[in-house]
Tab-separated table of C-alpha atoms in Angstrom:
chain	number	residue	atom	x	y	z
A	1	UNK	CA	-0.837	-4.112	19.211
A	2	UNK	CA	-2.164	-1.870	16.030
A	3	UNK	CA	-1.219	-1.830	12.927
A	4	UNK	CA	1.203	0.537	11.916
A	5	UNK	CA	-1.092	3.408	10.650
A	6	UNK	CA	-0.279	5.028	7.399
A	7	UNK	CA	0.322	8.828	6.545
A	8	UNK	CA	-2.657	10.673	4.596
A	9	UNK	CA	-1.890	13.283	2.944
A	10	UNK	CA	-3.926	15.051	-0.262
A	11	UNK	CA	-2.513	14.465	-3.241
A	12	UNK	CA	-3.153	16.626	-6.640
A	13	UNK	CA	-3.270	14.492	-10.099
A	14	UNK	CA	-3.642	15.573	-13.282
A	15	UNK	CA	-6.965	13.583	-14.511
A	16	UNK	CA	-4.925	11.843	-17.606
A	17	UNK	CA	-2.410	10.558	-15.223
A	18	UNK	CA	-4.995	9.057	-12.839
A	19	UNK	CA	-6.746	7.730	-14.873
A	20	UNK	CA	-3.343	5.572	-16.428
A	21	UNK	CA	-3.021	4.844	-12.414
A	22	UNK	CA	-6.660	3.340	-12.574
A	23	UNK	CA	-6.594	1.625	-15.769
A	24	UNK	CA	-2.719	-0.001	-14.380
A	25	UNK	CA	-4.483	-0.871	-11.363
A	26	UNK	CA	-6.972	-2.802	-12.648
A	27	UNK	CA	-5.129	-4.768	-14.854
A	28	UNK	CA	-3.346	-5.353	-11.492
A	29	UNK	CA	-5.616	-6.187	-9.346
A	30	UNK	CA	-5.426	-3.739	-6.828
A	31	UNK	CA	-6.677	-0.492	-5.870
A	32	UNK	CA	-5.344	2.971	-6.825
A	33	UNK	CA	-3.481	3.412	-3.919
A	34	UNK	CA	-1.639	0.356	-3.616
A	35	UNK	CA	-0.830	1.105	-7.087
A	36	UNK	CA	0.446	4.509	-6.737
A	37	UNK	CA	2.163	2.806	-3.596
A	38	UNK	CA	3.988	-0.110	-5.996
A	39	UNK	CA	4.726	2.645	-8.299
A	40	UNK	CA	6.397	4.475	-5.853
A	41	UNK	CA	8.244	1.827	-4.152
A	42	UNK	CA	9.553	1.109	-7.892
A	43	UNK	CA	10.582	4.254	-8.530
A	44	UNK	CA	12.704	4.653	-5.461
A	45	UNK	CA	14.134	1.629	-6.370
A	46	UNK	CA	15.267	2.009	-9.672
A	47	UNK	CA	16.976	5.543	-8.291
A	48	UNK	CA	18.574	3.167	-5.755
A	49	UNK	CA	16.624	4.930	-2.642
A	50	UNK	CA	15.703	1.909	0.044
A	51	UNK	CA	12.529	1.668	1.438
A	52	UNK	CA	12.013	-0.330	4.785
A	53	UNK	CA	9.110	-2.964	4.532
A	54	UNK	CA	6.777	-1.885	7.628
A	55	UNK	CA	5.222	-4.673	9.632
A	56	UNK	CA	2.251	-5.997	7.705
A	57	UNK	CA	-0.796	-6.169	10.035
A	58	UNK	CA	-2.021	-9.290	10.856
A	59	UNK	CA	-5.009	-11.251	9.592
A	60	UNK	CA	-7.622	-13.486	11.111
A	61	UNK	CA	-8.362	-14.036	14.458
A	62	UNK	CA	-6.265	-14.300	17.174
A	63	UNK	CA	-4.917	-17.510	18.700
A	64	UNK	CA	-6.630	-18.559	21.638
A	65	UNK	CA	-5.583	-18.149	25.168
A	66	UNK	CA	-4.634	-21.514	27.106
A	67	UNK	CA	-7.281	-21.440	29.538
A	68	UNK	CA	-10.487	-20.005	27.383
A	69	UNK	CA	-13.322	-22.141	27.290
């Protein structure tokens, strides 16, 4: 099965503001858009919105079949 795909959409930002985003991501660890996604995910929180966790894809290879040589 796929991973569950993810909605793109554009998205206008003042320059100042990405640029926090970048500068927060960084000192994160992670790229711009899981940042603005964390950010998000805080946000709705702290307004007491839930947010379902999607499935996280998985990683690696796949087990082997009984019967593959």
């Amino acid at each position: 099965m796929a991973a569950p795909t993810k909605k793109a959409f554009p998205l206008r930002l003042d320059p100042a503001l990405y640029a926090a985003i970048e500068r927060a991501a960084a000192g994160d660890f992670r790229s711009v858009n899981a940042e603005m996604e964390c950010l998000l995910r805080e946000a709705l929180a702290k307004r007491g919105v839930k947010v379902a966790i999607s499935e996280r894809p998985k990683r690696g290879r796949p087990p082997k079949e009984d019967g593959d040589a």
